[in-house]
mmCIF file of C-alpha atoms in Angstrom:
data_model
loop_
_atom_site.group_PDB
_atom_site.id
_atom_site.type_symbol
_atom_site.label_atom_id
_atom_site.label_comp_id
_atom_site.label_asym_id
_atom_site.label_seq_id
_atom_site.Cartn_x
_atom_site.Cartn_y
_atom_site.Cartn_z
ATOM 1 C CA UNK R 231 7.905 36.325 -1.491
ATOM 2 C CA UNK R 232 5.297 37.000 -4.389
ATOM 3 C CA UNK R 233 7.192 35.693 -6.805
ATOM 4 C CA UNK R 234 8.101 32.482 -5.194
ATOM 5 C CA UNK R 235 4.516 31.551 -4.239
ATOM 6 C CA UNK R 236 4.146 32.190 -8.039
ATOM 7 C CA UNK R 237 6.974 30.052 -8.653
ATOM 8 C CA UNK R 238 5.362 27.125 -6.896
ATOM 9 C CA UNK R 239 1.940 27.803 -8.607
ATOM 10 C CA UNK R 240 3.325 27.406 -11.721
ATOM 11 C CA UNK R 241 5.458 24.431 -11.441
ATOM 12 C CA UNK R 242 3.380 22.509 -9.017
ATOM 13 C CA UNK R 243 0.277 23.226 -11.180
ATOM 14 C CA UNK R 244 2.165 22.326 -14.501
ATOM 15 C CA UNK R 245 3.279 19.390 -13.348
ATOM 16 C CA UNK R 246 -0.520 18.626 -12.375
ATOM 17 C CA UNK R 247 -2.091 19.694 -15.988
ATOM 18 C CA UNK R 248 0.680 17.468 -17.865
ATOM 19 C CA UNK R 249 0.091 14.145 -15.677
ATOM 20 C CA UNK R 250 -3.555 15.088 -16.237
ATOM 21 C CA UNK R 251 -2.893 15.393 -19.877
ATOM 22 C CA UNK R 252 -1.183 12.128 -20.396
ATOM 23 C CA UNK R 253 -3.622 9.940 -18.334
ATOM 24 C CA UNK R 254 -5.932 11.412 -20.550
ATOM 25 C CA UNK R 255 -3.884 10.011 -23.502
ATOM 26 C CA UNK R 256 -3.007 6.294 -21.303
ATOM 27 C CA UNK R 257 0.000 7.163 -21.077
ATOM 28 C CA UNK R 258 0.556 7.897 -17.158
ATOM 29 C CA UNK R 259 1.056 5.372 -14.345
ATOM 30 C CA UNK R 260 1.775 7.405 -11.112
ATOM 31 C CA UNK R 261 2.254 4.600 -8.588
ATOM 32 C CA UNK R 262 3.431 0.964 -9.695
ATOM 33 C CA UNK R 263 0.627 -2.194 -9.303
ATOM 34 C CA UNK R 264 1.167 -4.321 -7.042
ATOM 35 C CA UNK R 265 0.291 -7.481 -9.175
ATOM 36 C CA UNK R 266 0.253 -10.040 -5.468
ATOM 37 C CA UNK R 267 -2.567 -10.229 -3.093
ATOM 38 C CA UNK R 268 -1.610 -8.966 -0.204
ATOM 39 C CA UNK R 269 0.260 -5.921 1.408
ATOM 40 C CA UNK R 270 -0.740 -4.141 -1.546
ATOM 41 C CA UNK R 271 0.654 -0.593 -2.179
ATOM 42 C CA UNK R 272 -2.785 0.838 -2.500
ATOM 43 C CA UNK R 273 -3.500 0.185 1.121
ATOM 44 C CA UNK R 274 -1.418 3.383 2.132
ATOM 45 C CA UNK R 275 -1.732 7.153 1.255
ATOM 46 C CA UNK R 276 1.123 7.643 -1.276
ATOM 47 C CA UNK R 277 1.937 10.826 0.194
ATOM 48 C CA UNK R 278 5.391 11.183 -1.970
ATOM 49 C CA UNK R 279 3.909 10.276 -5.159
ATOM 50 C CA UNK R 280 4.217 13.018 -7.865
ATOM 51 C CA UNK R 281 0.681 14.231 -7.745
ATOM 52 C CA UNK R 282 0.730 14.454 -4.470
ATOM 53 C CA UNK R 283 3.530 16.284 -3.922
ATOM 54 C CA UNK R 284 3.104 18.794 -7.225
ATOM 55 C CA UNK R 285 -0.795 19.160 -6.193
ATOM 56 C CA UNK R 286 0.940 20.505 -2.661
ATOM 57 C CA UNK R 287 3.744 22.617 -3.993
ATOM 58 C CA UNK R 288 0.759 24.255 -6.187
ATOM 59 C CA UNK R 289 -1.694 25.129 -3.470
ATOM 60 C CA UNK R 290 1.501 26.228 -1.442
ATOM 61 C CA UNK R 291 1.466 28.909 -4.071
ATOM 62 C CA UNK R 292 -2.237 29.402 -3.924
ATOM 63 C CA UNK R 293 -2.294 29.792 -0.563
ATOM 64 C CA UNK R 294 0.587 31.983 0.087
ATOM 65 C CA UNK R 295 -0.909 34.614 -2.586
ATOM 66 C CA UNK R 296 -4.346 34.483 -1.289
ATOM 67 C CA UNK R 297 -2.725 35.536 2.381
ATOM 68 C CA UNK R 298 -0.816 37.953 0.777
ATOM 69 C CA UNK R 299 -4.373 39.229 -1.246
ATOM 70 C CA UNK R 300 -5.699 40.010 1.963
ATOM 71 C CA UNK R 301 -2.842 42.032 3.422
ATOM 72 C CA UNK R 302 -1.457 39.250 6.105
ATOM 73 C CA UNK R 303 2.062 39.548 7.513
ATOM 74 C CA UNK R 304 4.669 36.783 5.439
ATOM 75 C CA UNK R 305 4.513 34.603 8.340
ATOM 76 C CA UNK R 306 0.679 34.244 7.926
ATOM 77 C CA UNK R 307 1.023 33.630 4.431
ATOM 78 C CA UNK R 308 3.949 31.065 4.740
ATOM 79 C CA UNK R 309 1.633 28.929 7.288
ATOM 80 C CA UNK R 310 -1.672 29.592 5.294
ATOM 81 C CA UNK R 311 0.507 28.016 2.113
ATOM 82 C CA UNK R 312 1.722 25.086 3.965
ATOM 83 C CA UNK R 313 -1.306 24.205 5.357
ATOM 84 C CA UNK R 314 -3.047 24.267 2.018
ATOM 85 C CA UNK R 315 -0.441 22.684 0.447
ATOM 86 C CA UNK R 316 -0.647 20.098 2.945
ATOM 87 C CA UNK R 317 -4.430 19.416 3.182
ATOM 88 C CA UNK R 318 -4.243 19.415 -0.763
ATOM 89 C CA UNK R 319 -1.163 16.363 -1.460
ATOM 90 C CA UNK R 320 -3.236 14.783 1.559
ATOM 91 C CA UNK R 321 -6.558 15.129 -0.372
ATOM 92 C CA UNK R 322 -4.917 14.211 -3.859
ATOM 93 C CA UNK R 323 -3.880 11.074 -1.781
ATOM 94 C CA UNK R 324 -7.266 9.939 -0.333
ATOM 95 C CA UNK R 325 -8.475 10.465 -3.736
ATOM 96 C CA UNK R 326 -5.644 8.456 -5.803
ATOM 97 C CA UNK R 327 -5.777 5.347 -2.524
ATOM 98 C CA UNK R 328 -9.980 5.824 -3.534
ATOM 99 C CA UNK R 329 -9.710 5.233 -7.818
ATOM 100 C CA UNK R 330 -5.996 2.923 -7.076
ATOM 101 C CA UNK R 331 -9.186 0.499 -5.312
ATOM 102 C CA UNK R 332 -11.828 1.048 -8.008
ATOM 103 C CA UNK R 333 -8.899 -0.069 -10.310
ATOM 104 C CA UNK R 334 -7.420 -3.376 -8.283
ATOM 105 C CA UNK R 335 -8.496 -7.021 -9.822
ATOM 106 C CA UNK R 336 -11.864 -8.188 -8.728
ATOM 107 C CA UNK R 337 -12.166 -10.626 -11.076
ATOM 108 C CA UNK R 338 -13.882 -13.320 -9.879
ATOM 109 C CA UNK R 339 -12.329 -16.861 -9.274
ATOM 110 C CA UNK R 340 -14.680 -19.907 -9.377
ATOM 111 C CA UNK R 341 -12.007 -21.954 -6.545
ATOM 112 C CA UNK R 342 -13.589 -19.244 -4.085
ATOM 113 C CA UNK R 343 -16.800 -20.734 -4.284
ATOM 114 C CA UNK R 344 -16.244 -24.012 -2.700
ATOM 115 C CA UNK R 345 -17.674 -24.609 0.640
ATOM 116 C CA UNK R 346 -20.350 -21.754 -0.356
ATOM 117 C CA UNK R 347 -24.183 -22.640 -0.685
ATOM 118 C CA UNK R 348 -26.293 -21.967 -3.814
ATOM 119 C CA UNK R 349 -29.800 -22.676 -5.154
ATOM 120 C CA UNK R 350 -30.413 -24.519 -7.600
ATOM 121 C CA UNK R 351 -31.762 -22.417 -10.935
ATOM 122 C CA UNK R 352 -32.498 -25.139 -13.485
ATOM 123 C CA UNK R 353 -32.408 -28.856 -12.391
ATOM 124 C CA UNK R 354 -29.151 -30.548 -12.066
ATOM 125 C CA UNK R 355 -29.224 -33.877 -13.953
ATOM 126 C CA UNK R 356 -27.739 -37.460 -11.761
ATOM 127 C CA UNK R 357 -24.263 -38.656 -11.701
ATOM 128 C CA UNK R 358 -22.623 -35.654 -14.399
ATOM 129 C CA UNK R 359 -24.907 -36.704 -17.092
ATOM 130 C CA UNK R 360 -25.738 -33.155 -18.172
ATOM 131 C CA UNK R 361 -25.894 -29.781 -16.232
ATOM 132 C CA UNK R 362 -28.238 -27.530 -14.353
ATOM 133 C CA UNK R 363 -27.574 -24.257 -12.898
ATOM 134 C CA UNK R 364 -27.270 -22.874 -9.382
ATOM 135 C CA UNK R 365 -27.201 -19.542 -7.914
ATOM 136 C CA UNK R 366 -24.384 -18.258 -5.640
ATOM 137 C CA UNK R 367 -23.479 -15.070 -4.417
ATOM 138 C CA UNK R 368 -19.894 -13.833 -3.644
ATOM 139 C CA UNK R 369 -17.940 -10.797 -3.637
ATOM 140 C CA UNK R 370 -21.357 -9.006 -3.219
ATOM 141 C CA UNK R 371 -22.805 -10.091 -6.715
ATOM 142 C CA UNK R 372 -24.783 -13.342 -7.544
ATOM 143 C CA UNK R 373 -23.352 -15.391 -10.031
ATOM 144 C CA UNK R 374 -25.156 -18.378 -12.262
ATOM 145 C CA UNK R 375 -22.627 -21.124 -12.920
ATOM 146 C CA UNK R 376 -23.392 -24.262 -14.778
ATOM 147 C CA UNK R 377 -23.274 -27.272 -12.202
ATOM 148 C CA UNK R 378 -23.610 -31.032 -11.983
ATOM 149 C CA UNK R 379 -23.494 -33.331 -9.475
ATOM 150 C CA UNK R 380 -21.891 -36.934 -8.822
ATOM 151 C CA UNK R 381 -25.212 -38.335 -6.933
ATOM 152 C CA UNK R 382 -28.791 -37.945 -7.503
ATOM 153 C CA UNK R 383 -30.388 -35.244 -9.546
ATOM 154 C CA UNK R 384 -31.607 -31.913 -8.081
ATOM 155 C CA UNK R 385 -34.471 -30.137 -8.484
ATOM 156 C CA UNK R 386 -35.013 -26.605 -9.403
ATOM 157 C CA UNK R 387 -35.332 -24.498 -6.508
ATOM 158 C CA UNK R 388 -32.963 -27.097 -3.740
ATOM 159 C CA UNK R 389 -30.431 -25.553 -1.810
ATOM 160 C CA UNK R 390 -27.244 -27.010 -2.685
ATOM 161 C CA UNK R 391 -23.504 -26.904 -1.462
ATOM 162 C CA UNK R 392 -20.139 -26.254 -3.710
ATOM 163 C CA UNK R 393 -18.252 -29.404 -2.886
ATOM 164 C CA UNK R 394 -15.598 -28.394 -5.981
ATOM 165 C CA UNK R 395 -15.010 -26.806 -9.245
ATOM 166 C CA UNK R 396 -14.583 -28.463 -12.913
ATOM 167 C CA UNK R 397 -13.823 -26.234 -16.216
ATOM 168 C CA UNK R 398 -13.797 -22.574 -16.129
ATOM 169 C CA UNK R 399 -17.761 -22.101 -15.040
ATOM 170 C CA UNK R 400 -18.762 -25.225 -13.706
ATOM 171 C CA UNK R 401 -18.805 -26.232 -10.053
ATOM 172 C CA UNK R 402 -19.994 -29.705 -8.349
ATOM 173 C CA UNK R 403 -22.932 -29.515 -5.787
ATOM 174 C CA UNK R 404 -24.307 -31.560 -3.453
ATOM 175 C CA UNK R 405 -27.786 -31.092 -2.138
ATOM 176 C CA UNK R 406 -27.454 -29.601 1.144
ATOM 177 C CA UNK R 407 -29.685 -30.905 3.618
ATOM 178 C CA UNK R 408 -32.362 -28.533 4.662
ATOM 179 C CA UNK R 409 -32.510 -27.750 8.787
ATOM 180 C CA UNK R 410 -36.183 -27.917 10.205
ATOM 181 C CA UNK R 411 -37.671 -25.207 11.934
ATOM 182 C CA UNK R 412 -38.942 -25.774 15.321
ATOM 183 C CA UNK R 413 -42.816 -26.937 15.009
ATOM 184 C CA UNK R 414 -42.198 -27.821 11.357
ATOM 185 C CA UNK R 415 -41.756 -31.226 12.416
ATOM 186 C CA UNK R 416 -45.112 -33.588 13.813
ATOM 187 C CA UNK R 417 -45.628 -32.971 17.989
#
């Protein structure tokens, strides 16, 4: 039974220093990108992707020759390898789901912003004759985009709405009309 649990340790962990190895070098891709929005493949635990399954065939090894280390009967050793080989290709799976995420495209897109409000940084000149710059956040970041505006001009510091988007950085605003507070107003 030794030798087998060896066996595993050697082939499972091979297989884990050489895809290590060659990520190293760019030259791994262990799951393919899903390149669409939605129903992406990163959503799941890839339980049957290589490292995965040759981080659990190596712990199986580890695990069965730590039981047999301590003495235990083969049938505590067989379970104390599967169970460490399971919790590991499970592990190796929350952590590949975890960096597959860090990796997926966040780049921004400036149609998103639309129907979002802003505040005005620098003044937006009247009727497109030059631009100003507003202040929106999305995606948990604030951006500063280069806006105009089809009617009057707006002053630094106005709240404004994203009514559309022109050029690669450039959105149209409209001055959003501010809401008074109760008592703001005369009695």
């Amino acid at each position: 039974m030794s030798s087998l649990y060896w066996i595993c340790l050697l082939v499972g962990g091979g297989v884990v220093v050489l895809q290590f190895g060659a990520s190293l070098l760019g030259l791994h891709h262990d799951a393919p990108h899903n390149l669409g929005g939605h129903g992406s493949l990163h959503e799941g635990l890839q339980m049957f992707s290589v490292r995965s399954l040759a981080a659990g065939i190596a712990f199986l090894g580890i695990g069965g020759l730590a039981g047999q280390s301590f003495g235990l009967p083969a049938a505590v050793t067989v379970l104390m390898g599967a169970a460490s080989g399971a919790v590991a290709a499970v592990g190796v799976s929350v952590l590949m789901r975890g960096m597959l995420r860090l990796e997926s495209d966040r780049t921004f897109q400036l149609a998103i912003t639309v129907g979002h409000s802003g505040d005005v940084y620098l003044s937006i000149p009247a009727r497109r004759t030059g631009t100003g710059k507003v202040h929106v956040t999305l995606q948990g970041r604030l951006m500063e985009l280069d806006a105009v505006t089809p009617d009057e001009a707006i002053p630094t510091g106005a709240r404004v709405l994203v009514i559309d988007t022109i050029a690669p950085s450039t959105v149209i605003v409209a001055l959003q009309p501010r809401i008074l507070d109760q008592g703001d107003g005369d009695a």
